[in-house]
PDB file of C-alpha atoms in Angstrom:
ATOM      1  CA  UNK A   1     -12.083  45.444  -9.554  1.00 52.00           C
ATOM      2  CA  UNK A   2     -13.991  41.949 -10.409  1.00 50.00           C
ATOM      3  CA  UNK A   3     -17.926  42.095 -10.405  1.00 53.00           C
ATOM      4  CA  UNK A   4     -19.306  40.955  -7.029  1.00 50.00           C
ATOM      5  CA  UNK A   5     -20.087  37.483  -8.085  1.00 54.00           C
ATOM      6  CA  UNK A   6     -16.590  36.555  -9.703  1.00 47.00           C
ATOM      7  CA  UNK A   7     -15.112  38.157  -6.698  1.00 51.00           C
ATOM      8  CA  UNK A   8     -17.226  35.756  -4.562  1.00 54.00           C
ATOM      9  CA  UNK A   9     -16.408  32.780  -6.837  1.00 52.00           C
ATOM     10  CA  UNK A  10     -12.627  33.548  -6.633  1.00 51.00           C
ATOM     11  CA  UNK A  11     -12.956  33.469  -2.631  1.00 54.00           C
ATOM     12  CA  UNK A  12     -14.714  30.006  -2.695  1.00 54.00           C
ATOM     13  CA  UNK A  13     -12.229  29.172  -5.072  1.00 51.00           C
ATOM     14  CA  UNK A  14      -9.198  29.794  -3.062  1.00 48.00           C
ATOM     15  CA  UNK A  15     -11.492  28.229   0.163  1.00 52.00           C
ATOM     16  CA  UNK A  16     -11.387  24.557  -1.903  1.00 52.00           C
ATOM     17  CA  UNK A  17      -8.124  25.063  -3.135  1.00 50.00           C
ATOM     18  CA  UNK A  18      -6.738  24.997   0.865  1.00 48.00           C
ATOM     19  CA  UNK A  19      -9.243  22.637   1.568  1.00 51.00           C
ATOM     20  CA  UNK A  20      -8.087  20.592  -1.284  1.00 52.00           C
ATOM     21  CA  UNK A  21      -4.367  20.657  -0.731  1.00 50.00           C
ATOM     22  CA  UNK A  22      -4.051  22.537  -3.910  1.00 50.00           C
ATOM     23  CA  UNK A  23      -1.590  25.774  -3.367  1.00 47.00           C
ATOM     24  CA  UNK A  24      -0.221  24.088  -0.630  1.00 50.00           C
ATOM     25  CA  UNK A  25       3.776  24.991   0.859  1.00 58.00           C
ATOM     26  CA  UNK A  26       4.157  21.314   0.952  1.00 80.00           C
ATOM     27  CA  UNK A  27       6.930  20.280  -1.736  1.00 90.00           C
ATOM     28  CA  UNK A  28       6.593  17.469  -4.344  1.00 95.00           C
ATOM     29  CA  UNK A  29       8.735  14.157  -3.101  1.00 94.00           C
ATOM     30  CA  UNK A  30      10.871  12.140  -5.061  1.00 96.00           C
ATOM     31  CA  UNK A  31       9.737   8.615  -4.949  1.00 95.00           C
ATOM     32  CA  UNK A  32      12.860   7.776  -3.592  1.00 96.00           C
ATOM     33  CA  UNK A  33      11.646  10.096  -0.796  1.00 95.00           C
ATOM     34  CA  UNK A  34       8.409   9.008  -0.887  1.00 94.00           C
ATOM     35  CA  UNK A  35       9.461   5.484  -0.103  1.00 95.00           C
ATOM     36  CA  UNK A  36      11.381   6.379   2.583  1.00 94.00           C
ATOM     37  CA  UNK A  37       8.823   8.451   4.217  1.00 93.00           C
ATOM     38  CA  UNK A  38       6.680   4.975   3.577  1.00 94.00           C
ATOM     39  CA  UNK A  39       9.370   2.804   5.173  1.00 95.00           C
ATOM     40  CA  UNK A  40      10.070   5.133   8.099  1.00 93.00           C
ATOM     41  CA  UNK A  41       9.145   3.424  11.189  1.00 87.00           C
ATOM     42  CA  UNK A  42       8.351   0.450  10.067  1.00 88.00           C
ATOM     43  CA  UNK A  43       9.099  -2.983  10.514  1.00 94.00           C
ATOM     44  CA  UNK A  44       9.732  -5.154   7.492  1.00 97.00           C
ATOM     45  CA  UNK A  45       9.761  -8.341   7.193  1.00 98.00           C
ATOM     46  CA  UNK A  46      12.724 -10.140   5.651  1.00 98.00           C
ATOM     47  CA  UNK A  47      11.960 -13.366   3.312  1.00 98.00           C
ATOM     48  CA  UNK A  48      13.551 -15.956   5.943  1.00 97.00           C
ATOM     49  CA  UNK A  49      10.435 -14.830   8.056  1.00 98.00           C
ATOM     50  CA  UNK A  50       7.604 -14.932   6.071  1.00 98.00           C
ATOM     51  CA  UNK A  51       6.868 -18.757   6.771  1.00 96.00           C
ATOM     52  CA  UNK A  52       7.446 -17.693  10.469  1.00 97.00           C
ATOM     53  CA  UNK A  53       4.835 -14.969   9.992  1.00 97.00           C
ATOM     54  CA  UNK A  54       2.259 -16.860   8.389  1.00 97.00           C
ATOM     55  CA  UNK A  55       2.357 -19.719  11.119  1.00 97.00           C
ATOM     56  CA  UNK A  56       1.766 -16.946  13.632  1.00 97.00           C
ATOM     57  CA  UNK A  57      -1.609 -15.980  11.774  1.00 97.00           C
ATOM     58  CA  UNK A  58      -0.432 -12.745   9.176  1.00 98.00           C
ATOM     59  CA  UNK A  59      -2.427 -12.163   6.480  1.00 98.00           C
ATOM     60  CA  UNK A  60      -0.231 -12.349   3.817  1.00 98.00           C
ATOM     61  CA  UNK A  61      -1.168 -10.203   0.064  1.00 98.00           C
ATOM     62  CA  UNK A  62       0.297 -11.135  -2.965  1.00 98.00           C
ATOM     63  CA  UNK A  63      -0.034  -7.646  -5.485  1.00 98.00           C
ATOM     64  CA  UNK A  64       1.941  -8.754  -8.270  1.00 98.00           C
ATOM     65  CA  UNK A  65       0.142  -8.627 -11.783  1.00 97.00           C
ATOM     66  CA  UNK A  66      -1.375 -11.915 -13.145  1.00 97.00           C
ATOM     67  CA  UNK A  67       1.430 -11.780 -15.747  1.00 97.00           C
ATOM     68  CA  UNK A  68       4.059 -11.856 -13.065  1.00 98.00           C
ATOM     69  CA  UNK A  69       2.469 -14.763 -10.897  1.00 97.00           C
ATOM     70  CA  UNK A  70       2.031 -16.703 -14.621  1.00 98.00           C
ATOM     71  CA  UNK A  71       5.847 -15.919 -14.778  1.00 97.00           C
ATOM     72  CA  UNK A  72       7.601 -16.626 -11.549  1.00 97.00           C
ATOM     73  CA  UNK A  73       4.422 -18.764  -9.595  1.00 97.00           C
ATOM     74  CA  UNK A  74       2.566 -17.751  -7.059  1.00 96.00           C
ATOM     75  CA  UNK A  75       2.951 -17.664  -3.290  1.00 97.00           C
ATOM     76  CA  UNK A  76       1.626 -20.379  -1.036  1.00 95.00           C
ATOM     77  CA  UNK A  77      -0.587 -18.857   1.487  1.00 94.00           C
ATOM     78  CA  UNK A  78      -1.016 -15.642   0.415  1.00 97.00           C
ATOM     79  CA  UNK A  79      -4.131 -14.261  -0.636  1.00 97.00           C
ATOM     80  CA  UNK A  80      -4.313 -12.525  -3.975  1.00 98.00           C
ATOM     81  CA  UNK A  81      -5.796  -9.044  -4.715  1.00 98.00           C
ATOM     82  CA  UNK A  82      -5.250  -6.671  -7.383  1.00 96.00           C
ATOM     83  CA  UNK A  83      -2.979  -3.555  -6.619  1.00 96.00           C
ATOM     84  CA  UNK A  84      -5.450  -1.687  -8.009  1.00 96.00           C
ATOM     85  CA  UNK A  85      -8.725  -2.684  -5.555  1.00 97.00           C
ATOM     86  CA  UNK A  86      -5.850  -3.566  -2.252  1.00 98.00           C
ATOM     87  CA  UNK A  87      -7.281  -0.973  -0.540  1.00 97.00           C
ATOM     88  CA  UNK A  88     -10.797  -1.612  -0.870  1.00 97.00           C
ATOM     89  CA  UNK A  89     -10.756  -5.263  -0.064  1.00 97.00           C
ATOM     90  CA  UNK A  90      -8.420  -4.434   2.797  1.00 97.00           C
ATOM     91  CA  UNK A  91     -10.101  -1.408   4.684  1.00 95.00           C
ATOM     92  CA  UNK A  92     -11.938  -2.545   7.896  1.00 91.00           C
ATOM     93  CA  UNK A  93     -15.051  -0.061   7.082  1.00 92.00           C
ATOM     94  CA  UNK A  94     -15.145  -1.449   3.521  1.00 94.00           C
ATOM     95  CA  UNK A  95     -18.250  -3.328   2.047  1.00 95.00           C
ATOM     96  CA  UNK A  96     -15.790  -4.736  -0.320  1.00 96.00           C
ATOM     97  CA  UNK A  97     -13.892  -5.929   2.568  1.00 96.00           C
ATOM     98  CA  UNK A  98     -12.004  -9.498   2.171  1.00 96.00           C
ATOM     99  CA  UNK A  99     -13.316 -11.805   5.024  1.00 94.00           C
ATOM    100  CA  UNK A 100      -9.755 -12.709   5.533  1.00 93.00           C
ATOM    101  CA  UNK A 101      -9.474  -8.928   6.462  1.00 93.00           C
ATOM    102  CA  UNK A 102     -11.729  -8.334   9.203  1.00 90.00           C
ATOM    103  CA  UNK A 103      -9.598  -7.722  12.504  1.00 94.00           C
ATOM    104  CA  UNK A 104      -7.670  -3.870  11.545  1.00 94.00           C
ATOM    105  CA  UNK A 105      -5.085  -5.904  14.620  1.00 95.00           C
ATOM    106  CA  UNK A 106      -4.155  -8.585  12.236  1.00 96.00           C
ATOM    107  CA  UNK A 107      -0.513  -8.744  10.760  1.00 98.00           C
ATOM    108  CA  UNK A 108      -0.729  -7.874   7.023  1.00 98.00           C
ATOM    109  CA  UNK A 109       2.311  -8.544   5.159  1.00 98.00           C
ATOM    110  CA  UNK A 110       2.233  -7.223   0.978  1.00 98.00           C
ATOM    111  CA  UNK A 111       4.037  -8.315  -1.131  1.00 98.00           C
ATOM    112  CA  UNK A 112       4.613  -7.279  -4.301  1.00 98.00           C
ATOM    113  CA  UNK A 113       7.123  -8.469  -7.094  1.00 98.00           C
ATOM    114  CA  UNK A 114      10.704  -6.966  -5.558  1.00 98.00           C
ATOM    115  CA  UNK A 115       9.503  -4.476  -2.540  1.00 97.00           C
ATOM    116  CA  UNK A 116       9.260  -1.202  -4.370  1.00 97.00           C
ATOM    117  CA  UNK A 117       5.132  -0.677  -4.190  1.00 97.00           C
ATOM    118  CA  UNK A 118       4.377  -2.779  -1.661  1.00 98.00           C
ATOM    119  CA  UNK A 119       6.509  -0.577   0.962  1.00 98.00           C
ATOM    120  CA  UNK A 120       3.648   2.299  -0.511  1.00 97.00           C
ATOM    121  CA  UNK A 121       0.432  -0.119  -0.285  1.00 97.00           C
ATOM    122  CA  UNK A 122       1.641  -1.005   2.976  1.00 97.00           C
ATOM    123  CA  UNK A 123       2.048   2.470   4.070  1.00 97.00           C
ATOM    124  CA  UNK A 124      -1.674   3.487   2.923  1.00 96.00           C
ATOM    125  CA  UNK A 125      -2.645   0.433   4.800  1.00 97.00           C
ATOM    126  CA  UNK A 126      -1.526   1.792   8.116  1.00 95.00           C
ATOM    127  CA  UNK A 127      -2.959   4.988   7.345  1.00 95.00           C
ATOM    128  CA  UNK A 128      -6.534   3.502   6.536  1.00 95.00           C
ATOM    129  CA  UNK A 129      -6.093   1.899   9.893  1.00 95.00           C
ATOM    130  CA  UNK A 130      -4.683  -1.200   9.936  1.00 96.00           C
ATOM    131  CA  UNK A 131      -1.146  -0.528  12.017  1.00 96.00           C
ATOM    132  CA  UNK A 132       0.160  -3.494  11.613  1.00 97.00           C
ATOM    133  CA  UNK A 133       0.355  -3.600   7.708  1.00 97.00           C
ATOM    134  CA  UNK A 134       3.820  -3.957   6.592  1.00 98.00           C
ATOM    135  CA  UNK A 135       5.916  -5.572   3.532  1.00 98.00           C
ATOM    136  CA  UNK A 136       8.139  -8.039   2.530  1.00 98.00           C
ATOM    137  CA  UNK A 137      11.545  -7.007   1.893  1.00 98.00           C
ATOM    138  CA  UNK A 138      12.863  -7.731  -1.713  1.00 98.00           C
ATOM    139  CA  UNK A 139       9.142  -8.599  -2.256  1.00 98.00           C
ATOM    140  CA  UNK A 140       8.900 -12.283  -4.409  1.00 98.00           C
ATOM    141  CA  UNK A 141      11.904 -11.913  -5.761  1.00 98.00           C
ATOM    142  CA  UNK A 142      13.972 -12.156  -2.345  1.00 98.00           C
ATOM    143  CA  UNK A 143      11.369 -15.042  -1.381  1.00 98.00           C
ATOM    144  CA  UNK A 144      12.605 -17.180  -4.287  1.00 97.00           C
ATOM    145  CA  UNK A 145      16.246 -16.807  -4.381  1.00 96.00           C
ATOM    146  CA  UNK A 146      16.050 -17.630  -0.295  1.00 93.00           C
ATOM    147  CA  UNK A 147      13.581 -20.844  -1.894  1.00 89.00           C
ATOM    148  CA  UNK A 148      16.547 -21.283  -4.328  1.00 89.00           C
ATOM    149  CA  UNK A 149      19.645 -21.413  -1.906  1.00 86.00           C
ATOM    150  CA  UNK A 150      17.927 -23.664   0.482  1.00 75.00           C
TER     151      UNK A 150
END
């Protein structure tokens, strides 16, 4: 039998693990699953409508690394914010909010360089409360090879 104290410890223990998550039943995704659980429900937006969705007001993020936008160029009219800080510059009860990202209604479209972690910024979006936070399919990539066949 454990001494009254790391019998008492253990118990707390246990207490932070559930509060935690830690222990939990829930199984580990795959990231293929995790991007579909990200996706699900969502609307996308495919490149043709990007220019569509800027002229209607969307806020549009451009996530790629600098060494990526040195690369391929960058994206007119999109705003530019590390992956790394998106969240903080995008949450409506942020003091690090972007001005740009004031209304939680506004259309927020990330993009990142081929639609792989945008579909996952966009999805923490929405759950930070901004439901209209979505991605471009294909991310840059798809933008410029629609840019090239035009």
């Amino acid at each position: 039998m454990k001494p009254p104290i790391l019998q008492q410890q253990s118990e707390e223990n246990v207490q932070q693990d559930q509060l935690d998550g830690a222990g939990s039943s829930r199984e580990a995704l795959t990231i293929d699953q995790l991007l579909a659980e990200s996706r699900g429900g969502r609307e996308r937006v495919p490149a043709s409508d990007l220019e569509r969705e800027i002229a209607s007001g969307a806020l549009v993020v451009d996530t790629r690394p600098a060494d990526q936008r040195d690369r391929d160029g960058e994206l007119p009219g999109a705003v530019v914010v590390d992956r790394n800080v998106l969240e903080w510059r995008l949450d409506p009860s942020s003091p690090h909010r972007l001005p740009a990202a004031g209304d939680p209604g506004r259309r927020i479209i990330v993009v990142c360089n081929e639609g792989y972690s945008s579909s996952l910024a966009a999805h923490t979006l929405q759950r930070l409360g901004l439901p209209r936070a979505t991605d471009l399919i294909g991310g840059f990539q798809a933008w410029t090879a629609l840019r090239r066949a035009d």
